[in-house]
Short mmCIF file of C-alpha atoms and ligand atoms in Angstrom, two decimals:
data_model
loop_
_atom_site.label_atom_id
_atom_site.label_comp_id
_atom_site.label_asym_id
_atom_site.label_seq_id
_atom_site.Cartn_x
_atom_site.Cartn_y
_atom_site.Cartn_z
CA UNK A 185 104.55 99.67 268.82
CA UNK A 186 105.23 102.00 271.39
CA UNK A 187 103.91 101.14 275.10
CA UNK A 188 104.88 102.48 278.54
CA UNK A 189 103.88 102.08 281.78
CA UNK A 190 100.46 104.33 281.28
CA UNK A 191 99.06 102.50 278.62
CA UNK A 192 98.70 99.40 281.33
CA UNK A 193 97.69 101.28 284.00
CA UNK A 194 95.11 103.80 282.01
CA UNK A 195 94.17 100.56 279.51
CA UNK A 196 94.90 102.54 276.65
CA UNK A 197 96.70 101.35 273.43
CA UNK A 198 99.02 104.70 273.32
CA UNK A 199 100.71 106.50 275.49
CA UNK A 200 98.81 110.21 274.70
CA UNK A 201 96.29 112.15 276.74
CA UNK A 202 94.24 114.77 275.15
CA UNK A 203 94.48 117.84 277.86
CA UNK A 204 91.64 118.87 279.56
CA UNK A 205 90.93 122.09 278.14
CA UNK A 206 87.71 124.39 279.45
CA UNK A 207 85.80 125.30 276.48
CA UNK A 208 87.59 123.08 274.25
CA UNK A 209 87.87 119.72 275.32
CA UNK A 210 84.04 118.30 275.45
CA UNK A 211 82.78 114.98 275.01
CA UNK A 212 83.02 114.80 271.81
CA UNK A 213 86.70 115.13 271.48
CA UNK A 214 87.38 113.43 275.04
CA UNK A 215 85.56 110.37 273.30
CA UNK A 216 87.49 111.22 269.86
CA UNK A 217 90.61 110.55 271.38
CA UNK A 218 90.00 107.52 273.46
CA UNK A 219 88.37 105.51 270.98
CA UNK A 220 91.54 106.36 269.21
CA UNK A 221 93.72 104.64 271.84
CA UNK A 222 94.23 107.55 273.94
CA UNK A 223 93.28 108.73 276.88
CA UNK A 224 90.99 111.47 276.45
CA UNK A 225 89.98 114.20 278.93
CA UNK A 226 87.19 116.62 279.34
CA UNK A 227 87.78 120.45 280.54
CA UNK A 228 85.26 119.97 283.66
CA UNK A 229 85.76 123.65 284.80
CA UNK A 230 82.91 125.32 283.05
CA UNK A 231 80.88 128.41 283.82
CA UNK A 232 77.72 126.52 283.12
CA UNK A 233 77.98 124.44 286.22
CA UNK A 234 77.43 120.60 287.15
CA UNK A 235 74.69 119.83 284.77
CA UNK A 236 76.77 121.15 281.54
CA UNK A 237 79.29 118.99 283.15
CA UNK A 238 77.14 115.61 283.57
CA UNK A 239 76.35 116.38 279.87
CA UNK A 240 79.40 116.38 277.99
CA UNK A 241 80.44 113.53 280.29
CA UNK A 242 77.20 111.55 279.10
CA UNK A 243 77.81 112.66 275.63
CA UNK A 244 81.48 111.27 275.60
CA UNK A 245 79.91 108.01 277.10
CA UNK A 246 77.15 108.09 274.26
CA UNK A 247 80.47 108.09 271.76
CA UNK A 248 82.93 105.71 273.51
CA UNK A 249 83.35 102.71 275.86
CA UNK A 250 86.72 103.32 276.54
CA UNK A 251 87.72 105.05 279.63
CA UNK A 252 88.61 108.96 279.87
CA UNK A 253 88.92 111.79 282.31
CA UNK A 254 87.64 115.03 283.60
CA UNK A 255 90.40 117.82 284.69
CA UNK A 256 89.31 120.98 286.63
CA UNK A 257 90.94 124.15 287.24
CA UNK A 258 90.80 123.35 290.60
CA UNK A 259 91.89 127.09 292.03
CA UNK A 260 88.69 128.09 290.27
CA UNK A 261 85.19 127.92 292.78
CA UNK A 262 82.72 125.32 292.70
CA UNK A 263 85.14 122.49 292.41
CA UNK A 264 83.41 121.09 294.98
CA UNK A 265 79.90 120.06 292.87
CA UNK A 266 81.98 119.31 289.60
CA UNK A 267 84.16 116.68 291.54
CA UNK A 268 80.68 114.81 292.97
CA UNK A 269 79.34 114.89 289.60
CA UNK A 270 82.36 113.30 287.98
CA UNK A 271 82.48 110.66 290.51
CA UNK A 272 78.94 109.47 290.40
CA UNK A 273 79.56 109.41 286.55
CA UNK A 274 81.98 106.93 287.14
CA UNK A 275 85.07 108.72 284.84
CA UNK A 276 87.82 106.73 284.97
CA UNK A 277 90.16 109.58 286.27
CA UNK A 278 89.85 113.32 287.67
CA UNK A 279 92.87 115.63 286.96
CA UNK A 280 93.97 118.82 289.31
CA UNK A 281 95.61 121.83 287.85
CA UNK A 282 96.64 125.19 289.60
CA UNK A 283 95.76 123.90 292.95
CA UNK A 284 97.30 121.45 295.45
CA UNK A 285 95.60 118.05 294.72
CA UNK A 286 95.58 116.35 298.52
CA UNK A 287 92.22 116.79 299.31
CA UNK A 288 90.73 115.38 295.96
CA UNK A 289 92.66 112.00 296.46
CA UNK A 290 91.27 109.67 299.21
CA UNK A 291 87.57 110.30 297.96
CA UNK A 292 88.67 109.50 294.67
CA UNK A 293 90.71 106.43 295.04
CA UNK A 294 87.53 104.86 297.50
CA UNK A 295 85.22 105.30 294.29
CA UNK A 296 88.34 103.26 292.40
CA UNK A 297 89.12 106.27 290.42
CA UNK A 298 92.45 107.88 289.16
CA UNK A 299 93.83 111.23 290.41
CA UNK A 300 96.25 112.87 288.28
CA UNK A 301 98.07 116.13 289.27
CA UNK A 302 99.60 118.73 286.13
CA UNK A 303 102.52 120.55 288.10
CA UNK A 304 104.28 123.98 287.00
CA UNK A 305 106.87 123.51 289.30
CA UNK A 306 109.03 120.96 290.95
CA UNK A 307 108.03 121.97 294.54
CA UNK A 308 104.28 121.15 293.29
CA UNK A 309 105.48 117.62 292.34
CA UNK A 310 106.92 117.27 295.22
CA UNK A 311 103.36 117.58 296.93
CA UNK A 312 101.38 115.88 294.32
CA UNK A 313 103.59 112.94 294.61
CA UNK A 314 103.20 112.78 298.63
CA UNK A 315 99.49 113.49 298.35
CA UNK A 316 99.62 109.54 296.54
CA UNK A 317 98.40 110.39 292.78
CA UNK A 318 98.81 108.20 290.19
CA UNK A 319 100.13 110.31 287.35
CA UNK A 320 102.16 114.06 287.19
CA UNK A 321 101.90 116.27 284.06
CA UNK A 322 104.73 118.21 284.07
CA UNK A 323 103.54 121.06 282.18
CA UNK A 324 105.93 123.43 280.31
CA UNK A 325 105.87 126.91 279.80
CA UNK A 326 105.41 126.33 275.73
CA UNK A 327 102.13 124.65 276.72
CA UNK A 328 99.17 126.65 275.58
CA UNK A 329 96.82 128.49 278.04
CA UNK A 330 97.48 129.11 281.99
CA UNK A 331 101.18 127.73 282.90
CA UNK A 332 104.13 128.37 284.30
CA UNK A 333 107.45 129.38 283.64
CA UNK A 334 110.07 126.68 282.80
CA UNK A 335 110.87 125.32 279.86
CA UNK A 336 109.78 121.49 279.40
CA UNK A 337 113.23 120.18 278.50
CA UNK A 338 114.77 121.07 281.68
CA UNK A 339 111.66 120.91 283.98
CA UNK A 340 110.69 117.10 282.74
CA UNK A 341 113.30 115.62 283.76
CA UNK A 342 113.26 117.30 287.22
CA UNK A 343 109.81 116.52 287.66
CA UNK A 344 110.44 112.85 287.15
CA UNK A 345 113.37 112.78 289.65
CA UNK A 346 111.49 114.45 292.11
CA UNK A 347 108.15 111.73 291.02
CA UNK A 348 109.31 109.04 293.60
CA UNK A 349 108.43 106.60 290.69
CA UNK A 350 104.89 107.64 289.81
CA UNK A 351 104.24 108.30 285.66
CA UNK A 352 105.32 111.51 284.63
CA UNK A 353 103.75 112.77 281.22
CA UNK A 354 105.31 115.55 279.34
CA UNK A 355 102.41 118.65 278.48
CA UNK A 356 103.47 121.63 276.67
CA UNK A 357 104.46 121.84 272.98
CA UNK A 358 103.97 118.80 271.85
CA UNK A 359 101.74 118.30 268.27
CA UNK A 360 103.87 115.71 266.53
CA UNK A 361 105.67 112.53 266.56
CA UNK A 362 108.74 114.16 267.02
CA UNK A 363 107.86 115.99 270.10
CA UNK A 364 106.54 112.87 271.80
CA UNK A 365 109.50 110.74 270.94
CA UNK A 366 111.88 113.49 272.75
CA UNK A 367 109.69 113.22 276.09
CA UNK A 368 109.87 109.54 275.51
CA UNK A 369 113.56 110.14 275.66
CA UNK A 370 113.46 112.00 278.51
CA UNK A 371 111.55 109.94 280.45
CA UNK A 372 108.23 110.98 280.18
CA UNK A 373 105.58 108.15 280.08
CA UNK A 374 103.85 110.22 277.59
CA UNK A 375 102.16 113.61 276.02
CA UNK A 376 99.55 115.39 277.32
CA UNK A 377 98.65 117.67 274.61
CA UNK A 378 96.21 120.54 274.04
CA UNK A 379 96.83 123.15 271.29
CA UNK A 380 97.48 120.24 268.43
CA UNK A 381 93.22 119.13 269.86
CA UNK A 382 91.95 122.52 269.78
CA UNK A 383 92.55 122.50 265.82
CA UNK A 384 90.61 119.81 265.59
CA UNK A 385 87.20 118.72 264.12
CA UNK A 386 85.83 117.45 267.66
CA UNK A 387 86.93 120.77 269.80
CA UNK A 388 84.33 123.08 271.09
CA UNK A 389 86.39 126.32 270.68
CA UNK A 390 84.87 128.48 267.95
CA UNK A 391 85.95 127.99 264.20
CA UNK A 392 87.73 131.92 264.39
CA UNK A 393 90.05 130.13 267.11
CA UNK A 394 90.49 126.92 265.44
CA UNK A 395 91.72 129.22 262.22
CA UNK A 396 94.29 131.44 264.19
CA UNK A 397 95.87 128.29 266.32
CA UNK A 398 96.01 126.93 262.40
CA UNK A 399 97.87 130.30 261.01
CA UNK A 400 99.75 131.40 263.89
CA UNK A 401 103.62 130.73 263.99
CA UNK A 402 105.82 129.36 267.01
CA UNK A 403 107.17 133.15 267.44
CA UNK A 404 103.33 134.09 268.17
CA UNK A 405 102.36 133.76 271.14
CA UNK A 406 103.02 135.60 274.72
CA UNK A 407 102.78 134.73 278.25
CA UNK A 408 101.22 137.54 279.93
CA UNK A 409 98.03 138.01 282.74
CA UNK A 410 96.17 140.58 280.80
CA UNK A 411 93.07 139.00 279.94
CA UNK A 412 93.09 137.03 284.07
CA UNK A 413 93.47 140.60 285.26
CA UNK A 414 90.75 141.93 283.37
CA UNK A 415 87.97 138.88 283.68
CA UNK A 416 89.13 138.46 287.39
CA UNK A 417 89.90 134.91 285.97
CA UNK A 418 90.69 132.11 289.22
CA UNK A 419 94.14 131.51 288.74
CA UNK A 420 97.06 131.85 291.49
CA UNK A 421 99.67 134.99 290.50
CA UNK A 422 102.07 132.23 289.98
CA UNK A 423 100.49 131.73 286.84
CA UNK A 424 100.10 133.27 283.28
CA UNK A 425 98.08 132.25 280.08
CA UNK A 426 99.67 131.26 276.82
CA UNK A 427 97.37 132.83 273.82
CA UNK A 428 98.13 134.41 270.20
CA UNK A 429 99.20 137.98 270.28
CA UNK A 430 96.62 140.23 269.15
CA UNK A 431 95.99 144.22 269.18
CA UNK A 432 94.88 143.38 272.63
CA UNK A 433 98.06 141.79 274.00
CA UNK A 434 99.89 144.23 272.15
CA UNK A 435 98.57 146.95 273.82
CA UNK A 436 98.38 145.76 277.17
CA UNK A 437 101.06 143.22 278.18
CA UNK A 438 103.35 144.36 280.70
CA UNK A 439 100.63 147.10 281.83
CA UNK A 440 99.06 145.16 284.84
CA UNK A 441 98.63 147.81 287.13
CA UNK A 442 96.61 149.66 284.52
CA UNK A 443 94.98 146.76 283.21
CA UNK A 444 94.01 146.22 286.78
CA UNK A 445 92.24 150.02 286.64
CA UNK A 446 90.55 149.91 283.57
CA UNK A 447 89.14 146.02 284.68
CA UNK A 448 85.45 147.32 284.03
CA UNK A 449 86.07 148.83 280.34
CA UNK A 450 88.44 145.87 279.29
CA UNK A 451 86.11 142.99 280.45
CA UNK A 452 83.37 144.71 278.63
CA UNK A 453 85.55 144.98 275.43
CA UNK A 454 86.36 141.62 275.76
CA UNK A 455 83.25 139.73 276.52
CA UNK A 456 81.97 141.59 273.29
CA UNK A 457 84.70 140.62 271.43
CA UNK A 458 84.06 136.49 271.85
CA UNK A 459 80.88 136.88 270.96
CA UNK A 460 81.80 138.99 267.68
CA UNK A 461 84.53 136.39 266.93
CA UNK A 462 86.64 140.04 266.88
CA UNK A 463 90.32 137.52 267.18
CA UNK A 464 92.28 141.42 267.21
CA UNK A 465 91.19 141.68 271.37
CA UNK A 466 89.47 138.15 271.83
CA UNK A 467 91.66 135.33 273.58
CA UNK A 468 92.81 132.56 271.99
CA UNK A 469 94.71 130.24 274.34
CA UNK A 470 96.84 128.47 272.30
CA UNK A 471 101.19 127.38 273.39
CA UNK A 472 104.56 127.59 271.21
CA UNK A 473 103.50 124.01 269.37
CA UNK A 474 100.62 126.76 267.15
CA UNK A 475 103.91 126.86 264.96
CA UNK A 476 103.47 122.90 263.82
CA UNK A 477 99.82 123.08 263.16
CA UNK A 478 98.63 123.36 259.91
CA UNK A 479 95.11 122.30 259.28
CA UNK A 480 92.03 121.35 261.32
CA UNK A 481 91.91 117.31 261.19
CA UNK A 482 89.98 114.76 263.07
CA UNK A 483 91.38 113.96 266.40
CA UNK A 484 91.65 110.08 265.79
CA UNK A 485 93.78 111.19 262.93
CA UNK A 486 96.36 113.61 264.60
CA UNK A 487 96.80 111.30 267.83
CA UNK A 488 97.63 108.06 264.89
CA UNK A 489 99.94 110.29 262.64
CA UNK A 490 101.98 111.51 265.64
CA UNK A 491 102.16 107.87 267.36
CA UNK A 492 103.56 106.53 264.18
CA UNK A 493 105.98 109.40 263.47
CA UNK A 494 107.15 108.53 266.92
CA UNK A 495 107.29 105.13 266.43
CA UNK A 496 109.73 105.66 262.98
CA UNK A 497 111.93 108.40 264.78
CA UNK A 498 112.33 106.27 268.07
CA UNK A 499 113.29 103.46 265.53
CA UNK A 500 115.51 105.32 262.77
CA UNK A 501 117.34 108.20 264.35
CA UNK A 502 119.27 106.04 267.12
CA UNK A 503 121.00 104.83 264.15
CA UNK A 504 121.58 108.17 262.75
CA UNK A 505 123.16 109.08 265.80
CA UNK A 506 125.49 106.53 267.20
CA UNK A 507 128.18 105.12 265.73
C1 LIG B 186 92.42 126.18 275.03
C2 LIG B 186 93.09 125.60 276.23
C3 LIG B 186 92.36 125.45 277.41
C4 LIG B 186 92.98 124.85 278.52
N1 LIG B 186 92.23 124.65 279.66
C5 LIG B 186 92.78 123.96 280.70
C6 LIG B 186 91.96 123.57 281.81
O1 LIG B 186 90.75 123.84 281.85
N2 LIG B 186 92.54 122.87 282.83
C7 LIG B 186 93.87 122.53 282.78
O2 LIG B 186 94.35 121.89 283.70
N3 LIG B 186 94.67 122.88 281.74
C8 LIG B 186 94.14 123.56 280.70
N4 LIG B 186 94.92 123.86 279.61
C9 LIG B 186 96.34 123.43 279.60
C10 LIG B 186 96.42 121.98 279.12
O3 LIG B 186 95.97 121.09 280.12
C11 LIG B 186 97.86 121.53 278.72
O4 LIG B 186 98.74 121.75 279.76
C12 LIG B 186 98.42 122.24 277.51
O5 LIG B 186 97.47 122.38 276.49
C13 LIG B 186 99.63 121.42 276.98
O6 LIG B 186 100.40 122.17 276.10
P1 LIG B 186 100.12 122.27 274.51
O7 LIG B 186 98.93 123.20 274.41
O8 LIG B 186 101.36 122.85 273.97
O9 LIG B 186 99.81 120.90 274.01
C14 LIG B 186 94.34 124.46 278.48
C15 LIG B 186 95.05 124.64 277.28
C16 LIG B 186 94.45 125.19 276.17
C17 LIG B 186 95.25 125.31 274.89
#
């Protein structure tokens, strides 16, 4: 069976997190994947406010006993009202993303709950480490949605030598047992996955984005700011947005400066777009892992089938290898 250091600490049976994903990750699939053994998260960054957020965390609690998360795009406003809300729930952890986590910790830790930090670079470790959370999520550039820019097998390990001991979890294009036994191997305490959840039976996102994350190949995605630019989305420049190429992002990557001048007509196009399900200009966040998906499966299922791939590669390819 595998077990690492997080599965004591989080009192889960496995080491896997589901990602907090806005618009994806609800209480339904938070709760999906913890009573599976994981540690499940919700996407607590949501245009509805504090009140949507109180009810997807009630709803997860309605579906599960077992203890999961909230994460927050904490450059985004507001952060301030989800946080309270998610402590007087009484989650069992909050997670910080695109912002530096120090403030969020002390208030956490006095209400006896968890703070973990996902990191794009090694200089934000660095900080999140010092600030005193309890877990990093080194997060890759494969990894679906906003990111950064280095590749996971090269920035994981850095991330953990630059961790001063706390668990380091590996996000970012990772959707089967064979991608979590290689950040095993690297030293990752576990996987922090998104994409492999969205195509799954519990995620909110819409059934036209469930279908392209389930058709799209590894070579289809691209890193680029276009839609951020034109939504005025709340993320630092340092960042871009994994999603499936479309007509969009074929006409408009690498035009920022334009994009930038046409904000108005393009945030009309693609508001109208989501809410035709029109996947051609609509975004569908979605990392490099798109290219291992192949159907739309309960989450309990996915999170057992790639813990006991894992498990049989961490047991049967050592041999393979060494003589
Ligand atoms: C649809 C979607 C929405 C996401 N939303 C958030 C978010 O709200 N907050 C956050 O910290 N990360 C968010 N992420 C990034 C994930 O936390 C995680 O880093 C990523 O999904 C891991 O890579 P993978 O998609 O290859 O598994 C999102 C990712 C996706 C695919």
């Amino acid at each position: 069976m595998l077990h690492t250091r997080i599965c004591d600490r989080l009192k889960v049976a496995h080491p896997i997190l589901g990602a907090p994903m806005a618009g994806a990750a609800g209480g339904e699939l938070a709760a999906a994947v913890s009573e599976a053994g994981g540690f499940g998260m919700i996407g607590g960054t949501t245009p509805d406010g504090p009140d949507a957020l109180c009810a997807m965390i009630r709803a997860a609690k309605a579906r599960t006993d077992r203890p999961f998360g909230v994460g927050f795009i904490s450059s985004a406003p507001g952060l301030d009202a989800l946080v309270r809300v998610a402590l007087d729930e009484g989650v069992a952890a909050l997670a910080h993303s695109f912002a530096d986590p120090t403030p969020w910790v002390q208030a956490a830790h006095d209400a006896g709950v968890k703070v973990f930090a996902q990191v794009q670079t090694v200089a934000q470790a660095r900080i999140a480490a010092h600030a005193g959370v309890d877990l990093i999520a080194a997060q890759g550039t494969e990894a679906g949605g906003h990111t950064g820019y280095s590749g996971l097998l090269p920035f994981l390990p850095a991330v953990i030598d630059a961790a001063e001991g706390i668990p380091v979890v590996a996000a970012g294009g990772i959707a089967d047992g064979r991608g979590l036994a290689a950040a095993l191997m690297l030293g990752a305490e576990g996987a922090w996955i998104g994409t492999r959840f969205v195509a799954s039976a519990e995620a909110l996102s819409a059934p036209w984005a469930k279908s392209r994350v389930v058709e799209a190949g590894t070579d289809d995605t691209v890193l680029t700011r276009v839609y951020d630019l034109a939504t005025q989305a709340p993320f630092p420049p340092t960042v871009g947005d994994r999603v499936l190429r479309n007509d969009y992002t074929d006409e408009w990557h690498g035009r920022n400066d334009e994009v930038v001048r046409n904000r108005e007509e393009l945030a009309g196009r693609i508001g109208a777009s989501i809410q035709a399900g029109d996947t051609r200009v609509a975004p569908v966040r979605a990392g490099n892992a798109a290219g291992l998906i192949h159907d739309i499966r309960p989450a309990g299922e996915i999170l057992r089938s790639i813990v006991e791939e894992a498990e049989r590669i961490l047991r049967e390819r050592p041999r393979q290898v060494i003589r």
